[in-house]
Tab-separated table of N, CA and C in Angstrom:
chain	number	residue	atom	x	y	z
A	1	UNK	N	241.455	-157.709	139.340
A	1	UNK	CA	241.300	-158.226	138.013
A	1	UNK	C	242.364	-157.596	137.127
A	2	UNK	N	243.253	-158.875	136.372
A	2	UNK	CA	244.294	-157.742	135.814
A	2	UNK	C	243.685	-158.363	134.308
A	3	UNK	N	244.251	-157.126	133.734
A	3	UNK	CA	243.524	-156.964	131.783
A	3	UNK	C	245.200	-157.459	131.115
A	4	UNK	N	245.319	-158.489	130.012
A	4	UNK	CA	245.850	-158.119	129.429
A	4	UNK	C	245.939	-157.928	127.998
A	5	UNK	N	246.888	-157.517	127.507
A	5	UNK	CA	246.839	-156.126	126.658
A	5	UNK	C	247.681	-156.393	125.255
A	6	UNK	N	248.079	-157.516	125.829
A	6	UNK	CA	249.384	-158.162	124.514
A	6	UNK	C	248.925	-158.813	123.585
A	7	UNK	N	249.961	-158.868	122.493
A	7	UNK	CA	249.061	-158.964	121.107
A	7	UNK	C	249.548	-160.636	120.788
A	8	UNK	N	249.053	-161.657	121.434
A	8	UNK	CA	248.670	-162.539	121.417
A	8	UNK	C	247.938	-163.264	119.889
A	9	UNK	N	248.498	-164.338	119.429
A	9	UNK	CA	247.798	-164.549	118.314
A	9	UNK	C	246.154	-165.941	118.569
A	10	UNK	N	245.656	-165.358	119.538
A	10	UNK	CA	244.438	-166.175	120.501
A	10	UNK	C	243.650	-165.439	120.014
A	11	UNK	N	242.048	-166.387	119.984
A	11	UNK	CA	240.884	-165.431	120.011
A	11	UNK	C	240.471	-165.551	121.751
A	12	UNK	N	239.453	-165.471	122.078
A	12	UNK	CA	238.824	-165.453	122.944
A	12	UNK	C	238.504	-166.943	123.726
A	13	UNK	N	237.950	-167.426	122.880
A	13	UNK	CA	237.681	-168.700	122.608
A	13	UNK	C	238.689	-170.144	122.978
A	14	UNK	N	240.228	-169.167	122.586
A	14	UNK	CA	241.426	-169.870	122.693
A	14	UNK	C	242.187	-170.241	121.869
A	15	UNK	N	241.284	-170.686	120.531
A	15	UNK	CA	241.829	-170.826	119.671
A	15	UNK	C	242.460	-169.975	118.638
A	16	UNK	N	243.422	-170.310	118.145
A	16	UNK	CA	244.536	-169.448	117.499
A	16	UNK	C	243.748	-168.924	116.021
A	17	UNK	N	244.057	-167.286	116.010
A	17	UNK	CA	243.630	-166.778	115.035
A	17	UNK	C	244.056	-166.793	113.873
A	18	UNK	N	242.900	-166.636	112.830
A	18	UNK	CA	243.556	-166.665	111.320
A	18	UNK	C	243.914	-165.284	111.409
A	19	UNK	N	245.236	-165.482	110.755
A	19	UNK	CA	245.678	-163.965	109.831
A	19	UNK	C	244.539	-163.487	109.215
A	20	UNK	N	244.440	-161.818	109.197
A	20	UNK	CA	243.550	-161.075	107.785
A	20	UNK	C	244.469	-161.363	106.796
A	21	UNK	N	243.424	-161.586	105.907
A	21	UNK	CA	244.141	-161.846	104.430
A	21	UNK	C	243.180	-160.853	103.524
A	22	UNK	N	243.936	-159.825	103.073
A	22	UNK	CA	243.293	-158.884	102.458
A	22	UNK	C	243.003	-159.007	100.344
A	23	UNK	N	242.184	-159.414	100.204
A	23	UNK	CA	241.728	-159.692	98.897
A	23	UNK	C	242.390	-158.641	98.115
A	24	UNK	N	243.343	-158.614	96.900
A	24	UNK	CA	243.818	-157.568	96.216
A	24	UNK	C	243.055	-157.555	94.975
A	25	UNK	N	242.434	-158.812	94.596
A	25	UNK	CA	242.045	-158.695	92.822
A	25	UNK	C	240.541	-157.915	93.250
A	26	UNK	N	239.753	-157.871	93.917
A	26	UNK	CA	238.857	-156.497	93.970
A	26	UNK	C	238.924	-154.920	94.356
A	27	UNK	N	240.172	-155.426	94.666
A	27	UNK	CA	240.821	-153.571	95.205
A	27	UNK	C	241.042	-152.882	93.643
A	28	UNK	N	241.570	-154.441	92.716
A	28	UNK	CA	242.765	-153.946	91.601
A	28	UNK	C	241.544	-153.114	90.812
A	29	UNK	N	240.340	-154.541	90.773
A	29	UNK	CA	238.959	-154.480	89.738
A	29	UNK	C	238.094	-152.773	90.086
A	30	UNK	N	238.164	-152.433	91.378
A	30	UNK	CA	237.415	-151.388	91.446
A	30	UNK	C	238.573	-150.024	91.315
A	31	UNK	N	239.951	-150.042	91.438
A	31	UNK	CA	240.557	-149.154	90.974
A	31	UNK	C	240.312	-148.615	89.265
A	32	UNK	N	240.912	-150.308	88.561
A	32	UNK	CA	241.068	-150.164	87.059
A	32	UNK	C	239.368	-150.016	86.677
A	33	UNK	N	238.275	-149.890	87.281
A	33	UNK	CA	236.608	-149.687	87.438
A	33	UNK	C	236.781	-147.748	87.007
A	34	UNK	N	237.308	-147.431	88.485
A	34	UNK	CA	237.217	-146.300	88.745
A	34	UNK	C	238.028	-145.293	87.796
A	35	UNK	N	239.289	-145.870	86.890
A	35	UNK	CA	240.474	-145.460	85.889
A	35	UNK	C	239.257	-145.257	83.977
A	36	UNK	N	239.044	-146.264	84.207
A	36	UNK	CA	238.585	-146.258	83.218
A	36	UNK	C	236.744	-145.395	83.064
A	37	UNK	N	236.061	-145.122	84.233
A	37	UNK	CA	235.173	-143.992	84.783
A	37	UNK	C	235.475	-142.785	84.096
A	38	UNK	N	237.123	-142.222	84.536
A	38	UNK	CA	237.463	-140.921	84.641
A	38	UNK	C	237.815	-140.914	83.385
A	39	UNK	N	238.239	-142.091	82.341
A	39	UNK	CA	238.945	-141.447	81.244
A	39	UNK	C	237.825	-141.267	79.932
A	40	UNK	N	236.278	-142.050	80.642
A	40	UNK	CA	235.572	-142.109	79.395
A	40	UNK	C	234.550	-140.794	79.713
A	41	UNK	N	234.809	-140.154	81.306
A	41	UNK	CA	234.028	-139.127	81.139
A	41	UNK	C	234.784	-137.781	80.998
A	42	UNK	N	235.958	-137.672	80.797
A	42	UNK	CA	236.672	-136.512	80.550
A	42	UNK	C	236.866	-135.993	79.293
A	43	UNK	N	236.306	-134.799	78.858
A	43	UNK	CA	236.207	-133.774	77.470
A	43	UNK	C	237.510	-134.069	76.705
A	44	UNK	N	239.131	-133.845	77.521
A	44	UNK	CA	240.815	-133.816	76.160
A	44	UNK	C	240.184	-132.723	75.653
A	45	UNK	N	239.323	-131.336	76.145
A	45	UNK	CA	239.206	-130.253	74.929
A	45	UNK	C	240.015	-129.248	75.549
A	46	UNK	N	240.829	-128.577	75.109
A	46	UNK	CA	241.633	-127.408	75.206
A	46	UNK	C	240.187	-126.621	75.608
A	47	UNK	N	241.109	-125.865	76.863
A	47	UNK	CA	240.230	-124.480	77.221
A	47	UNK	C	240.276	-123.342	76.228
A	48	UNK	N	238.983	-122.869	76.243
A	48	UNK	CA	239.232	-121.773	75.003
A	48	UNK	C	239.698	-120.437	75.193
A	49	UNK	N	240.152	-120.093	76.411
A	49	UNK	CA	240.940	-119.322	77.043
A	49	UNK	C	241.956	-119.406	76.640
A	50	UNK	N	242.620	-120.852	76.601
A	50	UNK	CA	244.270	-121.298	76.087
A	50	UNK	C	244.440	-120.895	74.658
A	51	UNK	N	243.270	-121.153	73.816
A	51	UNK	CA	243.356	-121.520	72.462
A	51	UNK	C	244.620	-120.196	71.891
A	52	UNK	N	245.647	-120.337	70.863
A	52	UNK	CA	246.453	-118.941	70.443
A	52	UNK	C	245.484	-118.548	69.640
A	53	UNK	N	245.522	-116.923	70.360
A	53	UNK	CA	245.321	-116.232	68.879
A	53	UNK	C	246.086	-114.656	69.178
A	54	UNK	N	245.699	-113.980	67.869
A	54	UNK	CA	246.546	-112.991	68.292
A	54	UNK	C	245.834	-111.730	69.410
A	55	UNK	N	244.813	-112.069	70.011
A	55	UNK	CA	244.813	-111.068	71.405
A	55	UNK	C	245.297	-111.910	72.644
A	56	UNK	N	245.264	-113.178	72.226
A	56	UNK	CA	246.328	-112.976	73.496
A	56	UNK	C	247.591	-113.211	73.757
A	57	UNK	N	248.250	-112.855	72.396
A	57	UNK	CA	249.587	-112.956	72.295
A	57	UNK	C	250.256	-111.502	72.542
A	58	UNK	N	249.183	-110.788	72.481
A	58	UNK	CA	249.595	-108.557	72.694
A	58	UNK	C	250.580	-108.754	73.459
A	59	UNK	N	251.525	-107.684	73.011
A	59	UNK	CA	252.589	-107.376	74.236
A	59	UNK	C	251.785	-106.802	75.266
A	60	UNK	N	252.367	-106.677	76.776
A	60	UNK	CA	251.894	-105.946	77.550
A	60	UNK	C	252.013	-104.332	77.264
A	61	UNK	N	251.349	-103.639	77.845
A	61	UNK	CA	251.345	-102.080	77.526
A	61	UNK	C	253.091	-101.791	78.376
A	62	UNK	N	253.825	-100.652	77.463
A	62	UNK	CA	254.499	-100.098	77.941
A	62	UNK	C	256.040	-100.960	77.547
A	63	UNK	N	255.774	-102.141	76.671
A	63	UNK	CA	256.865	-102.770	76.431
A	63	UNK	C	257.582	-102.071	75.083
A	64	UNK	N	258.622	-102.786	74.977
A	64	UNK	CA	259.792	-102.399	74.151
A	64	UNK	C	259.138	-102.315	72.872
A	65	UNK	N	260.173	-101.770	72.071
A	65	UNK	CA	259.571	-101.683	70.377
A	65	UNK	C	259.125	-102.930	69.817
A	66	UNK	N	258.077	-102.815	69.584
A	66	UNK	CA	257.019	-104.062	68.832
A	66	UNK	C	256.764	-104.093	67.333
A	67	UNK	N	257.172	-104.676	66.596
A	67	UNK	CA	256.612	-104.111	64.978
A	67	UNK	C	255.377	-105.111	64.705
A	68	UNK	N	253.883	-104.055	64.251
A	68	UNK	CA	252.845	-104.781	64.054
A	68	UNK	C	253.030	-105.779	62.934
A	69	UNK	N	252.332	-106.881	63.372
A	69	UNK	CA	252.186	-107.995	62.606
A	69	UNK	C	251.896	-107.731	60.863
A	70	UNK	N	252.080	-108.528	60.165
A	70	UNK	CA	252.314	-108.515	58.556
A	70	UNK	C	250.943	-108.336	58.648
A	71	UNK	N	250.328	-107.083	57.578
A	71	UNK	CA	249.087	-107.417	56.604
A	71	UNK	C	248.726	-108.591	55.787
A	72	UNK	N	247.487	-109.283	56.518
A	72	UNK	CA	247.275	-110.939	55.884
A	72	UNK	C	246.884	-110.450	53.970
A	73	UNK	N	247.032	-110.827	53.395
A	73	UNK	CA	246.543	-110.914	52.172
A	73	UNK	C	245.815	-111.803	51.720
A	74	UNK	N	245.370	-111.652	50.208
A	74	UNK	CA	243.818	-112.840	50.462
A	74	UNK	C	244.512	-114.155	50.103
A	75	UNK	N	245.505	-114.116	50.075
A	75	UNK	CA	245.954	-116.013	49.564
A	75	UNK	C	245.850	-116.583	51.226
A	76	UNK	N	246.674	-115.916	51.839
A	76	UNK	CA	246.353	-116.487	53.516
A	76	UNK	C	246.571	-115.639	54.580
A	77	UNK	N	245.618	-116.548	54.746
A	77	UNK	CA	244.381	-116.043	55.927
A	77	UNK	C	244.219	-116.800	57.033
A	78	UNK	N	245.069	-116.107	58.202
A	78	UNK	CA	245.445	-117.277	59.428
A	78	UNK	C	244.273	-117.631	60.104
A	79	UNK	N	243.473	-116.317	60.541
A	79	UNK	CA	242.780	-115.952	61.889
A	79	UNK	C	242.291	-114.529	61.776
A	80	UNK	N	240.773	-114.256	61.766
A	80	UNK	CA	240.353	-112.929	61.585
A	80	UNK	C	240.270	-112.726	63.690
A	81	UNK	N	240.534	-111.559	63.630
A	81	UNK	CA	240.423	-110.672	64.442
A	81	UNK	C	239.292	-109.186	64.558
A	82	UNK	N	238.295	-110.221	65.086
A	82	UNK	CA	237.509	-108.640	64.835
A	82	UNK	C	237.207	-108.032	66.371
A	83	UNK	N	238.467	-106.606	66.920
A	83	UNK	CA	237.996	-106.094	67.754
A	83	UNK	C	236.645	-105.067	67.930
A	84	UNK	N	236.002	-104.862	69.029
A	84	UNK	CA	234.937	-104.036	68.878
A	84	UNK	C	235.372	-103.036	70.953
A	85	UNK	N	235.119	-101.921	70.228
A	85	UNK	CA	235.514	-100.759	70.885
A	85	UNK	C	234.375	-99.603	70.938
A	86	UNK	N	234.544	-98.987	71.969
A	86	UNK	CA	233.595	-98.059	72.720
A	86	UNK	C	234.532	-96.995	71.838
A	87	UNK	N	234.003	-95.761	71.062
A	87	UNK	CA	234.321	-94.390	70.614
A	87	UNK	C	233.457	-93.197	71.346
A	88	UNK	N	233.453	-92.999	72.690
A	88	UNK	CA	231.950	-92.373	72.995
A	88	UNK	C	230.810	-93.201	72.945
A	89	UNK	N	229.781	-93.000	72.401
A	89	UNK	CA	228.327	-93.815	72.768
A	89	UNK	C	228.327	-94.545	71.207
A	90	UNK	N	229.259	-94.698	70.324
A	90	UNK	CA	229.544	-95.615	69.083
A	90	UNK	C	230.272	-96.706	69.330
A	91	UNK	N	229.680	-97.440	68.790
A	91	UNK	CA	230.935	-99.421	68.761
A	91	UNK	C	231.562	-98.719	67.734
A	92	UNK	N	233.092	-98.839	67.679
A	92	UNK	CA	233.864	-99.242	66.721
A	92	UNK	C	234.644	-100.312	66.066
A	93	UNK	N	234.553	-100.506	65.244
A	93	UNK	CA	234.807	-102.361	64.936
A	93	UNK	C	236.146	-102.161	63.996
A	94	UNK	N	236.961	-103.248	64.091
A	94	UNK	CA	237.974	-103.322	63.955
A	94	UNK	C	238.621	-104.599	62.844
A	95	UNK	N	238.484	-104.978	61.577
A	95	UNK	CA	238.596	-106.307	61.506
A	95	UNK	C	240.435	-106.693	60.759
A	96	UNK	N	240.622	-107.461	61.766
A	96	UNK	CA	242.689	-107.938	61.852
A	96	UNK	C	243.216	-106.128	61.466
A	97	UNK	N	242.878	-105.484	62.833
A	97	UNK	CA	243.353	-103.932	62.564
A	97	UNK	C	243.154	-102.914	61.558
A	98	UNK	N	242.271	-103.247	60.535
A	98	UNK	CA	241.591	-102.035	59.822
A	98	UNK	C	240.333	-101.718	60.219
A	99	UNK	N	240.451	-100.585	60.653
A	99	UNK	CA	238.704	-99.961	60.967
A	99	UNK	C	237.551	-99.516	59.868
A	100	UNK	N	236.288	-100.277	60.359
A	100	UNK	CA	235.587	-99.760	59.727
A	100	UNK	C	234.856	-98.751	59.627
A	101	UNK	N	234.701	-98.321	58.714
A	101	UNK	CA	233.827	-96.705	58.735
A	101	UNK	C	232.495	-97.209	59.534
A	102	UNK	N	232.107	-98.073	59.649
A	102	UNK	CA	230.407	-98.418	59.969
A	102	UNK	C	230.351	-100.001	60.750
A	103	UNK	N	229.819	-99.677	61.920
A	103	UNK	CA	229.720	-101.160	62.302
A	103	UNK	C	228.668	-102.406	61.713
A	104	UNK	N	227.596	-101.542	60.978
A	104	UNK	CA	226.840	-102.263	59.818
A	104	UNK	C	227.930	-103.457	59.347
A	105	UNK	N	228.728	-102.735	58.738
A	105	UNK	CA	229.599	-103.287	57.520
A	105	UNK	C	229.973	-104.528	57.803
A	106	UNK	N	230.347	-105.257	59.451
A	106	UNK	CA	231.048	-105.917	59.587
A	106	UNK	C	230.164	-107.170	59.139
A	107	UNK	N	229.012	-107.724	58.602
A	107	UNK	CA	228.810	-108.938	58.170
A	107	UNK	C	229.112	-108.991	56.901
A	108	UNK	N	229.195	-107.716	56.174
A	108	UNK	CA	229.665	-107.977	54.664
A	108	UNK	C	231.124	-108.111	54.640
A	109	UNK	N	231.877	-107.425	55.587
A	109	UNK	CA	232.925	-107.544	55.444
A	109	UNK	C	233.342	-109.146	56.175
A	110	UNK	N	232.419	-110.165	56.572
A	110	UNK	CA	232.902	-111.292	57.282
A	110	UNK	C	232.531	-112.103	55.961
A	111	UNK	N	231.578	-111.796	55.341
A	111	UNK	CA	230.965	-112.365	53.898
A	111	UNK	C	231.962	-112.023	53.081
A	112	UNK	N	232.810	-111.565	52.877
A	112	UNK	CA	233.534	-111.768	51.758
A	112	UNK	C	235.313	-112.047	52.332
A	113	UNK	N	235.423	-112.461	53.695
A	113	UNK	CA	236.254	-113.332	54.033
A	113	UNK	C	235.916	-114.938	53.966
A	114	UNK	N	234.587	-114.986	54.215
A	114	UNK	CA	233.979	-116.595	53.983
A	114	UNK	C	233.927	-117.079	52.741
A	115	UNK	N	234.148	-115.795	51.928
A	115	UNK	CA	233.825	-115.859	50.443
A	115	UNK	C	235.079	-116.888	49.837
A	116	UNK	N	236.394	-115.904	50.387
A	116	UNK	CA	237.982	-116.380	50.504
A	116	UNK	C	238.090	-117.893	50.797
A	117	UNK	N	237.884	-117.419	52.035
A	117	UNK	CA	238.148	-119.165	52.945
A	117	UNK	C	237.195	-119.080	54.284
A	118	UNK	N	236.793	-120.325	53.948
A	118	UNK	CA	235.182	-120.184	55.128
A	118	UNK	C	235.638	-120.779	55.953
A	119	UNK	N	236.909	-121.899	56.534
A	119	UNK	CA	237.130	-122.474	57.496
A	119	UNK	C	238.486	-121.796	57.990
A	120	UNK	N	238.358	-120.423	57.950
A	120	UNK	CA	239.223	-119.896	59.208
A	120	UNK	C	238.652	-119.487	60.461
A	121	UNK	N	239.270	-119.087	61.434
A	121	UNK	CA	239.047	-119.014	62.793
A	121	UNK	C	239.086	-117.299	63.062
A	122	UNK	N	237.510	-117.140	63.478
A	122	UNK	CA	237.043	-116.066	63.824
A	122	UNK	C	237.337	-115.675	65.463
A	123	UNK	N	238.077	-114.923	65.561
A	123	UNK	CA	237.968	-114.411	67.112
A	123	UNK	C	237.272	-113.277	67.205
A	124	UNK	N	236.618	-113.055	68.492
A	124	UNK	CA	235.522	-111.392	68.239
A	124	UNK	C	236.394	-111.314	69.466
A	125	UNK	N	236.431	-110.065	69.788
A	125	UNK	CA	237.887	-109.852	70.757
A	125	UNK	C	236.972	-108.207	71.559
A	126	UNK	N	235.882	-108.285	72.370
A	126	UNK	CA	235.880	-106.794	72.712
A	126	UNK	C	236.136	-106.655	73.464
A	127	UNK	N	236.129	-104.940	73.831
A	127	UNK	CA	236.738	-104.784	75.466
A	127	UNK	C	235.643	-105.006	76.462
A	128	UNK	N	235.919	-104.590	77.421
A	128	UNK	CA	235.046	-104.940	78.430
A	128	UNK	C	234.103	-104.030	78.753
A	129	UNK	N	234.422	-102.813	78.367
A	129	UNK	CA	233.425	-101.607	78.625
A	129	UNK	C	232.012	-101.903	77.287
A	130	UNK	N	232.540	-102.996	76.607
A	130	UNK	CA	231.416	-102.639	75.100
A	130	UNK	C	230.366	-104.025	76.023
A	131	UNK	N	228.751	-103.576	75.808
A	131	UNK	CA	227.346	-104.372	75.847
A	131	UNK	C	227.705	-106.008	74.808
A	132	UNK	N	227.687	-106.757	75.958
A	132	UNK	CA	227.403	-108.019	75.727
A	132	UNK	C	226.495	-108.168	74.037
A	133	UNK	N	225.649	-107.613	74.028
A	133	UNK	CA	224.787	-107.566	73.008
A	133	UNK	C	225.368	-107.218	71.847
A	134	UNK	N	226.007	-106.218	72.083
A	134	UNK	CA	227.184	-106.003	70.339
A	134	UNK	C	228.294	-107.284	70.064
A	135	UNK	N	228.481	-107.925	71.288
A	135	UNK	CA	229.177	-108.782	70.570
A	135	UNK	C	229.103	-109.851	70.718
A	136	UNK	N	227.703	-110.298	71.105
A	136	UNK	CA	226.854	-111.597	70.519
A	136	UNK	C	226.002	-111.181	68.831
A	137	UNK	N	225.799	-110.121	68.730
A	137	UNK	CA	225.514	-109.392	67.682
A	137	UNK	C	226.837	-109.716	66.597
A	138	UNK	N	228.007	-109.601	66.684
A	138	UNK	CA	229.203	-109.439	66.047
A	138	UNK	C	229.350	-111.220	65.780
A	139	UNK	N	228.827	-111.752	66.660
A	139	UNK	CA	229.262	-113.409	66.305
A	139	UNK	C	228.079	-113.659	65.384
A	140	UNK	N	226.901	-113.573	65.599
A	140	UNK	CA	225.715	-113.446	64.851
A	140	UNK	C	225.966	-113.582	63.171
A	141	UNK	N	226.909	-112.349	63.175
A	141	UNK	CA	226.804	-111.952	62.078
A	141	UNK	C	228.103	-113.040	61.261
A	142	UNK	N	229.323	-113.391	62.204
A	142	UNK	CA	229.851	-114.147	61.865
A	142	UNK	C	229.180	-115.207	61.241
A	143	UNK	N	228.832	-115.983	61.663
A	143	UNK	CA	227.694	-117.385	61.782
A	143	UNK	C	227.124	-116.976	60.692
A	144	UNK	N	226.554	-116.019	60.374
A	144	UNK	CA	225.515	-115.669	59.079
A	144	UNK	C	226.339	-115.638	58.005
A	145	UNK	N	226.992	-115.049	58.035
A	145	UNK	CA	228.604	-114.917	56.623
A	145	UNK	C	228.752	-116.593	56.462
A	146	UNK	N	228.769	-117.647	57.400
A	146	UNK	CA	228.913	-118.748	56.439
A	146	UNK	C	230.612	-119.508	57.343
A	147	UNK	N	230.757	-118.504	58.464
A	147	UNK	CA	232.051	-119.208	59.199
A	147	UNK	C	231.997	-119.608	60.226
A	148	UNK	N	232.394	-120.643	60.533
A	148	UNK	CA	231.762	-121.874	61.593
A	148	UNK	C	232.700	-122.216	62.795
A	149	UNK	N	234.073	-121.600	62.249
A	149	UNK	CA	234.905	-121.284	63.993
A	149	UNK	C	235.060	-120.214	64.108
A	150	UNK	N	233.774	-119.526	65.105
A	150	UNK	CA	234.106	-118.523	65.818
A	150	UNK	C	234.008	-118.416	66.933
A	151	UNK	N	235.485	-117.624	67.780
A	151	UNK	CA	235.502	-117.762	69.276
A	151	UNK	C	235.194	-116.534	69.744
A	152	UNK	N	234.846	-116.523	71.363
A	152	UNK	CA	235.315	-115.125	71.999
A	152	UNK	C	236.528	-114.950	72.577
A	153	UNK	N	237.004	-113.994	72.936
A	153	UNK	CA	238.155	-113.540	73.471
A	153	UNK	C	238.043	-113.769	74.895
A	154	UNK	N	238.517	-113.824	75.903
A	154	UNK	CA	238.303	-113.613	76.930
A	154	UNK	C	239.761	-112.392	77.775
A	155	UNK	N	239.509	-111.323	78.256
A	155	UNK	CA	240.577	-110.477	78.668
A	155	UNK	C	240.778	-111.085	80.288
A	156	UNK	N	242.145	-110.941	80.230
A	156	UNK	CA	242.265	-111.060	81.856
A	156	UNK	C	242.035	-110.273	82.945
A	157	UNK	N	242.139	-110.398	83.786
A	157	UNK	CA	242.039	-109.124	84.912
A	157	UNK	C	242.233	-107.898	85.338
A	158	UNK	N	243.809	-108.376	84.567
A	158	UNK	CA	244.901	-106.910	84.674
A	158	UNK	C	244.702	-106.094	85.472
């Protein structure tokens, strides 16, 4: 019994086969289906990792001469910066690089930046050694002062 193997345009039957004819306007319909899926469920929100501000613009440690940034004054007011830091078993709080005597202070002192201008952009910036709790505490207090963009910082790995 010999098989053969050649590509013959026969069915079985004998009679000559139709070509596949491959339908394109439902390939097109479930692509431009599937296009328009992805674009109505996707956020366009900047990661807030990306967002600039000034911690994560710091030079790296150990770089060349740096001159600290201008003292904001009250006409303008880019972006508060409030770091919070371990001193021993004390938070020390920091707001756009002046320290405060008291970490109390920092909602009055966010209250009378909201006082200024209430739609600037709060960053709370701590290190990593400081309790989660001080600086959900520190946004808290943001939010209470009356200012409505405030971010966290996020540090990298380093």
């Amino acid at each position: 019994m010999r098989h053969d193997f050649s590509l013959n345009q026969t069915s079985r039957s004998g009679r000559p086969r139709r070509p596949i004819e491959i339908a394109m306007t439902p390939m097109i319909d479930v692509i431009f289906l599937l296009l328009v899926f992805f674009l109505a469920t996707s956020s366009f929100q900047t990661v807030e990792r990306m967002l600039p501000s000034g911690v994560s613009s710091l030079p790296e440690s150990g770089g060349g001469d740096v001159e600290p940034p201008a003292e904001p004054t009250e006409d303008v007011i880019d972006q508060v910066v409030v770091k919070l830091a371990l001193a021993g078993d004390t938070v020390r709080a920091t707001v756009n690089d002046r320290e405060l005597s008291d970490p109390s202070m920092l909602q009055a002192e966010l209250l009378a930046i909201s006082s200024i201008k209430a739609d600037v952009p709060v960053i709370i910036a701590p290190e990593p050694n400081v309790r989660i709790a001080v600086a959900v505490r520190a946004y808290d207090d943001a939010r209470l002062a009356g200012l409505a963009r405030v971010y966290m910082a996020v540090h990298s790995g380093n």
